[in-house]
C-alpha cells in the first residue's frame, strides 16, 4: 500500500513537472513564431563597401525575402567599430536590432583598448558565426624563401632584419605576425600601415619584404607573379588558393589567425529568437548562390550554433589577451 501510494505520488509529480515545462515553453514558442514582427535593424559598425558590409547585405536580402520583413542596414562607423557596437548594446533585446561583430571588435580590440564603451561578453548575445577570412603570408620575389620553413631559417640567420607589413596595429594581419614570431622563435620587424592598399604597394615596391594580407587583396598579385605566397593563416587551405599550404601544415599545428565575422544581439535577447535567427542565417549561408559569391570573394563560411560561437569568442578573447599582454602591444 505504501509503495503504491508513493508510486502514484511520484507519477503526479512527474506529470506536474511536465505540464509546467509545457506552460513555460508555450510563450517562448509563440514568441519565436511571431518574430520578426517589424523591420530588423542591422548595425554594421564599419563604412559601406568592406567585407563585413558585403556579407551582411547579401544575407539581409535573403532574410528579408524569406521572412517578408525589411532588414535595414545601418552603417555606423567610428572608433574601430566601437561606436556602432555601443549603439547596438543599448538597443532593446527583442531581436529587432542586430549587429555585425568581428575578431577585431570582440577579441582583439577589447584586449588592446582597456576603456571600450562595451564589453564583448556581457553586453551581447552571440547569434551566428558567418565567415572567416584567412590572411596569406606573401613575400617580395627578392626574398630568397619559397616556403614558410625556408623563411623561418632566413629569419633565424638574420634576426630582426626581415620586416612584415600589416594594415594596422591590432589587426588580424598584425596578430598573425606576432603569433608566428612567437611560435617560431624568430624576430621580425612589424611595419603597420593605415590600410591594406598602402601596405601591398610598399611590399610590391620592395620597401618591406613580407605581408600578411587578405586573400582578395594579395592573390591577384601572386597570380601576376609580383608576390610569392608562402602560407595561409587559416586552419584549412583557402578555396581561392588551394595550392598554398597553411601555417599549421608547415610545422605549426593548431596555428590559426583569421578575421571572423558574426552576428550579435543585445544581451538578454530571448533564447527562442536567438535559435530562430541562427537557423535563418545558417539557411541563407547554405544557399548555392551565396556560397558561390562568398567563395569568389575568398570568404570561408563557418556556421555554428549560438553556444559553439560563444565558446569560440571566449577562446579568441583569451588567446589575444595573452599575446597582446606578453608582446607588450600598445594601441596607436
Short mmCIF file of C-alpha atoms in Angstrom, two decimals:
data_model
loop_
_atom_site.label_atom_id
_atom_site.label_comp_id
_atom_site.label_asym_id
_atom_site.label_seq_id
_atom_site.Cartn_x
_atom_site.Cartn_y
_atom_site.Cartn_z
CA UNK A 1 0.00 0.00 0.00
CA UNK A 2 2.77 2.43 0.94
CA UNK A 3 4.81 1.64 -2.21
CA UNK A 4 1.69 2.00 -4.38
CA UNK A 5 0.88 5.34 -2.78
CA UNK A 6 4.44 6.59 -3.33
CA UNK A 7 4.28 5.43 -6.96
CA UNK A 8 1.08 7.40 -7.60
CA UNK A 9 2.55 10.43 -5.88
CA UNK A 10 5.73 10.21 -7.98
CA UNK A 11 3.65 9.89 -11.16
CA UNK A 12 1.65 13.01 -10.22
CA UNK A 13 4.89 14.92 -9.59
CA UNK A 14 6.29 13.88 -12.98
CA UNK A 15 3.08 14.96 -14.73
CA UNK A 16 3.11 18.28 -12.85
CA UNK A 17 6.71 19.00 -13.86
CA UNK A 18 5.96 18.11 -17.48
CA UNK A 19 2.91 20.39 -17.55
CA UNK A 20 4.89 23.25 -16.03
CA UNK A 21 7.60 22.79 -18.67
CA UNK A 22 4.98 22.91 -21.42
CA UNK A 23 3.40 26.01 -19.94
CA UNK A 24 6.80 27.72 -19.72
CA UNK A 25 7.72 26.70 -23.25
CA UNK A 26 4.44 27.86 -24.79
CA UNK A 27 5.14 31.62 -24.52
CA UNK A 28 8.65 31.11 -25.93
CA UNK A 29 7.26 29.13 -28.86
CA UNK A 30 4.66 31.82 -29.52
CA UNK A 31 7.37 34.48 -29.31
CA UNK A 32 9.53 32.69 -31.87
CA UNK A 33 6.59 32.16 -34.21
CA UNK A 34 5.63 35.84 -34.09
CA UNK A 35 9.21 37.03 -34.68
CA UNK A 36 10.02 39.18 -36.59
CA UNK A 37 7.01 41.41 -36.07
CA UNK A 38 8.58 44.55 -37.55
CA UNK A 39 11.62 45.58 -39.65
CA UNK A 40 15.02 44.38 -38.42
CA UNK A 41 17.77 46.95 -37.97
CA UNK A 42 21.19 45.53 -38.78
CA UNK A 43 24.03 47.69 -37.47
CA UNK A 44 27.30 47.37 -39.37
CA UNK A 45 29.97 49.25 -37.38
CA UNK A 46 32.07 49.98 -40.47
CA UNK A 47 31.70 52.08 -43.64
CA UNK A 48 29.85 50.64 -46.66
CA UNK A 49 31.88 48.59 -49.11
CA UNK A 50 34.00 46.48 -46.76
CA UNK A 51 33.98 42.71 -46.48
CA UNK A 52 31.63 42.63 -43.49
CA UNK A 53 29.24 45.09 -45.08
CA UNK A 54 29.12 42.97 -48.25
CA UNK A 55 28.38 39.78 -46.30
CA UNK A 56 25.58 41.35 -44.26
CA UNK A 57 23.93 42.91 -47.32
CA UNK A 58 23.82 39.53 -49.06
CA UNK A 59 22.38 37.73 -46.04
CA UNK A 60 19.99 40.55 -45.15
CA UNK A 61 18.37 40.30 -48.57
CA UNK A 62 17.86 36.56 -48.16
CA UNK A 63 16.37 37.06 -44.68
CA UNK A 64 14.03 39.75 -45.95
CA UNK A 65 12.86 37.60 -48.85
CA UNK A 66 12.16 34.64 -46.57
CA UNK A 67 10.56 36.46 -43.63
CA UNK A 68 8.74 39.15 -45.61
CA UNK A 69 10.10 41.83 -43.33
CA UNK A 70 12.60 44.54 -44.32
CA UNK A 71 16.14 44.11 -42.98
CA UNK A 72 17.63 47.60 -42.93
CA UNK A 73 21.41 48.05 -42.97
CA UNK A 74 22.61 50.84 -40.68
CA UNK A 75 26.31 51.66 -41.18
CA UNK A 76 27.63 53.30 -38.00
CA UNK A 77 31.40 53.50 -38.39
CA UNK A 78 33.80 55.07 -35.92
CA UNK A 79 36.32 54.19 -33.21
CA UNK A 80 37.29 50.89 -34.89
CA UNK A 81 33.74 49.61 -34.66
CA UNK A 82 33.11 50.70 -31.06
CA UNK A 83 30.58 53.40 -31.96
CA UNK A 84 28.19 51.08 -33.78
CA UNK A 85 28.52 48.31 -31.21
CA UNK A 86 27.76 50.67 -28.34
CA UNK A 87 24.54 51.66 -30.11
CA UNK A 88 23.65 48.00 -30.61
CA UNK A 89 24.40 47.10 -26.98
CA UNK A 90 21.94 49.74 -25.77
CA UNK A 91 19.12 48.68 -28.11
CA UNK A 92 16.05 46.73 -26.93
CA UNK A 93 16.79 43.00 -26.59
CA UNK A 94 13.88 41.88 -28.76
CA UNK A 95 15.78 40.55 -31.78
CA UNK A 96 14.88 43.50 -33.98
CA UNK A 97 18.33 45.09 -33.61
CA UNK A 98 21.31 43.02 -34.70
CA UNK A 99 24.96 43.89 -35.13
CA UNK A 100 27.94 42.65 -37.06
CA UNK A 101 30.93 41.76 -34.90
CA UNK A 102 34.40 40.62 -35.87
CA UNK A 103 37.59 39.18 -34.43
CA UNK A 104 38.81 42.75 -34.10
CA UNK A 105 35.73 44.13 -32.30
CA UNK A 106 35.12 41.16 -29.99
CA UNK A 107 38.55 39.62 -29.36
CA UNK A 108 41.47 41.90 -30.29
CA UNK A 109 40.24 45.43 -29.54
CA UNK A 110 38.92 44.53 -26.05
CA UNK A 111 42.40 43.25 -25.18
CA UNK A 112 44.11 46.21 -26.83
CA UNK A 113 41.86 49.04 -25.59
CA UNK A 114 41.14 48.94 -21.86
CA UNK A 115 38.37 51.55 -21.94
CA UNK A 116 35.96 50.35 -24.62
CA UNK A 117 32.38 51.54 -24.30
CA UNK A 118 31.13 47.95 -24.48
CA UNK A 119 32.02 44.56 -23.05
CA UNK A 120 32.17 41.88 -25.79
CA UNK A 121 30.85 39.17 -23.46
CA UNK A 122 28.48 40.94 -21.04
CA UNK A 123 26.74 43.27 -23.48
CA UNK A 124 25.99 40.88 -26.35
CA UNK A 125 24.29 37.60 -27.15
CA UNK A 126 26.14 35.66 -29.88
CA UNK A 127 23.73 34.65 -32.65
CA UNK A 128 25.65 33.10 -35.52
CA UNK A 129 29.14 32.65 -36.89
CA UNK A 130 29.23 33.70 -40.55
CA UNK A 131 32.55 33.66 -42.36
CA UNK A 132 36.28 33.69 -41.77
CA UNK A 133 38.87 35.42 -43.93
CA UNK A 134 42.35 33.97 -43.54
CA UNK A 135 45.46 36.00 -44.19
CA UNK A 136 48.09 34.95 -46.70
CA UNK A 137 51.77 35.42 -45.90
CA UNK A 138 53.35 36.72 -49.10
CA UNK A 139 56.91 37.74 -49.89
CA UNK A 140 58.53 40.04 -52.40
CA UNK A 141 60.24 37.92 -55.10
CA UNK A 142 63.63 39.19 -53.93
CA UNK A 143 63.22 37.32 -50.63
CA UNK A 144 65.15 34.02 -51.02
CA UNK A 145 62.46 31.82 -49.49
CA UNK A 146 59.96 29.64 -51.31
CA UNK A 147 58.30 28.12 -48.27
CA UNK A 148 57.49 29.10 -44.71
CA UNK A 149 60.24 26.85 -43.34
CA UNK A 150 62.81 28.50 -45.61
CA UNK A 151 61.59 31.90 -44.44
CA UNK A 152 61.98 30.90 -40.80
CA UNK A 153 65.52 29.67 -41.45
CA UNK A 154 66.28 33.00 -43.12
CA UNK A 155 64.80 34.94 -40.19
CA UNK A 156 66.88 32.94 -37.72
CA UNK A 157 70.02 33.71 -39.69
CA UNK A 158 69.12 37.42 -39.82
CA UNK A 159 67.26 38.23 -36.58
CA UNK A 160 65.29 41.47 -36.78
CA UNK A 161 66.31 42.17 -40.39
CA UNK A 162 63.15 40.90 -42.07
CA UNK A 163 60.11 43.19 -41.97
CA UNK A 164 56.43 42.44 -42.46
CA UNK A 165 53.64 44.85 -43.29
CA UNK A 166 50.07 44.84 -41.97
CA UNK A 167 47.04 47.05 -42.41
CA UNK A 168 47.42 48.43 -38.88
CA UNK A 169 48.34 47.74 -35.27
CA UNK A 170 45.95 45.27 -33.67
CA UNK A 171 44.55 43.94 -36.95
CA UNK A 172 44.39 40.22 -37.64
CA UNK A 173 47.33 40.66 -40.05
CA UNK A 174 49.44 42.15 -37.24
CA UNK A 175 48.35 39.40 -34.85
CA UNK A 176 49.31 36.75 -37.42
CA UNK A 177 52.84 38.12 -37.47
CA UNK A 178 53.04 38.28 -33.68
CA UNK A 179 51.80 34.72 -33.27
CA UNK A 180 54.16 33.36 -35.92
CA UNK A 181 57.24 35.05 -34.49
CA UNK A 182 56.40 33.66 -31.06
CA UNK A 183 55.66 30.16 -32.36
CA UNK A 184 58.80 30.01 -34.49
CA UNK A 185 61.10 31.80 -32.05
CA UNK A 186 62.16 34.42 -34.60
CA UNK A 187 62.38 38.21 -34.69
CA UNK A 188 60.81 40.29 -37.45
CA UNK A 189 60.04 44.00 -37.65
CA UNK A 190 56.35 44.91 -37.83
CA UNK A 191 55.52 47.83 -40.14
CA UNK A 192 51.89 48.97 -39.66
CA UNK A 193 50.03 50.92 -42.35
CA UNK A 194 46.77 52.85 -42.39
CA UNK A 195 45.20 50.42 -44.85
CA UNK A 196 45.71 47.27 -46.86
CA UNK A 197 46.24 49.01 -50.20
CA UNK A 198 49.19 51.07 -48.99
CA UNK A 199 50.78 48.03 -47.34
CA UNK A 200 50.53 45.97 -50.53
CA UNK A 201 52.05 48.76 -52.60
CA UNK A 202 55.07 49.06 -50.33
CA UNK A 203 55.71 45.31 -50.45
CA UNK A 204 55.36 45.37 -54.24
CA UNK A 205 57.94 48.15 -54.28
CA UNK A 206 60.33 46.15 -52.11
CA UNK A 207 60.27 48.63 -49.22
CA UNK A 208 59.02 45.86 -46.90
CA UNK A 209 59.79 42.20 -47.58
CA UNK A 210 56.69 40.44 -46.28
CA UNK A 211 52.98 40.98 -45.85
CA UNK A 212 50.13 39.28 -44.06
CA UNK A 213 47.19 40.23 -46.25
CA UNK A 214 43.66 39.13 -47.08
CA UNK A 215 43.22 36.61 -49.89
CA UNK A 216 41.24 39.04 -52.04
CA UNK A 217 43.93 41.72 -51.67
CA UNK A 218 47.04 39.60 -52.22
CA UNK A 219 46.02 36.78 -54.56
CA UNK A 220 45.84 38.90 -57.75
CA UNK A 221 49.44 40.00 -57.14
CA UNK A 222 50.51 36.38 -56.54
CA UNK A 223 48.83 35.25 -59.75
CA UNK A 224 50.60 38.05 -61.63
CA UNK A 225 53.97 36.85 -60.29
CA UNK A 226 54.59 40.05 -58.35
CA UNK A 227 54.41 38.40 -54.94
CA UNK A 228 55.09 34.85 -53.70
CA UNK A 229 52.57 33.13 -51.42
CA UNK A 230 54.15 31.14 -48.59
CA UNK A 231 51.32 30.14 -46.25
CA UNK A 232 47.69 30.69 -45.30
CA UNK A 233 46.84 31.51 -41.68
CA UNK A 234 43.54 29.59 -41.51
CA UNK A 235 43.11 26.03 -40.29
CA UNK A 236 42.32 24.86 -43.84
CA UNK A 237 43.63 25.81 -47.24
CA UNK A 238 41.70 28.60 -48.89
CA UNK A 239 39.44 27.51 -51.79
CA UNK A 240 40.71 30.60 -53.61
CA UNK A 241 44.35 29.42 -53.24
CA UNK A 242 44.27 25.62 -52.82
CA UNK A 243 47.96 25.16 -53.67
CA UNK A 244 49.13 27.35 -50.79
CA UNK A 245 49.72 25.34 -47.56
CA UNK A 246 48.55 26.52 -44.17
CA UNK A 247 50.90 27.64 -41.43
CA UNK A 248 49.68 24.64 -39.44
CA UNK A 249 50.71 22.28 -42.27
CA UNK A 250 54.08 23.97 -42.42
CA UNK A 251 55.16 22.86 -38.98
CA UNK A 252 52.92 24.73 -36.51
CA UNK A 253 49.88 22.57 -35.65
CA UNK A 254 46.91 24.47 -34.28
CA UNK A 255 48.02 27.81 -35.73
CA UNK A 256 45.03 29.94 -36.72
CA UNK A 257 44.66 33.66 -37.27
CA UNK A 258 41.56 34.72 -39.20
CA UNK A 259 39.32 37.73 -39.36
CA UNK A 260 35.99 36.20 -38.43
CA UNK A 261 32.58 37.80 -38.79
CA UNK A 262 29.48 37.02 -36.79
CA UNK A 263 26.05 38.30 -35.80
CA UNK A 264 25.21 39.58 -32.32
CA UNK A 265 22.14 40.84 -30.49
CA UNK A 266 21.91 42.85 -27.26
CA UNK A 267 22.36 40.81 -24.09
CA UNK A 268 19.12 39.31 -22.81
CA UNK A 269 17.63 38.53 -26.21
CA UNK A 270 15.18 35.61 -25.72
CA UNK A 271 16.64 32.20 -26.46
CA UNK A 272 13.78 31.29 -28.82
CA UNK A 273 14.60 34.28 -31.02
CA UNK A 274 18.34 33.53 -30.85
CA UNK A 275 17.72 29.98 -32.09
CA UNK A 276 15.38 31.16 -34.86
CA UNK A 277 17.88 33.77 -36.06
CA UNK A 278 20.70 31.25 -36.01
CA UNK A 279 18.69 28.83 -38.15
CA UNK A 280 17.75 31.52 -40.64
CA UNK A 281 21.29 32.82 -41.06
CA UNK A 282 22.67 29.30 -41.47
CA UNK A 283 19.96 28.58 -44.05
CA UNK A 284 20.88 31.69 -46.03
CA UNK A 285 24.59 30.82 -45.96
CA UNK A 286 23.88 27.36 -47.38
CA UNK A 287 22.18 28.74 -50.49
CA UNK A 288 24.25 27.86 -53.59
CA UNK A 289 24.30 31.43 -54.90
CA UNK A 290 25.52 32.72 -51.53
CA UNK A 291 28.21 30.03 -51.31
CA UNK A 292 29.39 30.86 -54.82
CA UNK A 293 29.54 34.57 -54.05
CA UNK A 294 31.48 34.06 -50.82
CA UNK A 295 33.98 31.68 -52.45
CA UNK A 296 34.59 34.18 -55.22
CA UNK A 297 35.41 36.82 -52.61
CA UNK A 298 37.80 34.49 -50.74
CA UNK A 299 35.39 34.03 -47.80
CA UNK A 300 35.12 30.70 -45.97
CA UNK A 301 31.74 30.04 -44.35
CA UNK A 302 31.82 28.78 -40.77
CA UNK A 303 28.30 28.14 -39.44
CA UNK A 304 27.91 27.24 -35.77
CA UNK A 305 25.31 27.04 -33.04
CA UNK A 306 24.98 30.06 -30.73
CA UNK A 307 26.66 28.15 -27.90
CA UNK A 308 29.58 26.97 -30.06
CA UNK A 309 30.05 30.51 -31.36
CA UNK A 310 30.03 31.91 -27.81
CA UNK A 311 32.70 29.41 -26.75
CA UNK A 312 34.84 30.32 -29.77
CA UNK A 313 34.62 34.03 -28.96
CA UNK A 314 35.75 33.36 -25.39
CA UNK A 315 38.72 31.31 -26.62
CA UNK A 316 39.69 34.05 -29.09
CA UNK A 317 39.49 36.74 -26.43
CA UNK A 318 41.65 34.68 -24.07
CA UNK A 319 44.21 33.94 -26.81
CA UNK A 320 44.67 37.51 -27.98
CA UNK A 321 44.65 38.95 -24.47
CA UNK A 322 47.64 36.76 -23.66
CA UNK A 323 49.51 37.53 -26.90
CA UNK A 324 48.95 41.28 -26.59
CA UNK A 325 49.99 41.34 -22.95
CA UNK A 326 53.13 39.25 -23.41
CA UNK A 327 54.18 41.13 -26.57
CA UNK A 328 53.58 44.49 -24.92
CA UNK A 329 51.47 45.74 -27.85
CA UNK A 330 50.05 49.24 -27.40
CA UNK A 331 47.12 50.80 -29.24
CA UNK A 332 48.07 53.50 -31.70
#
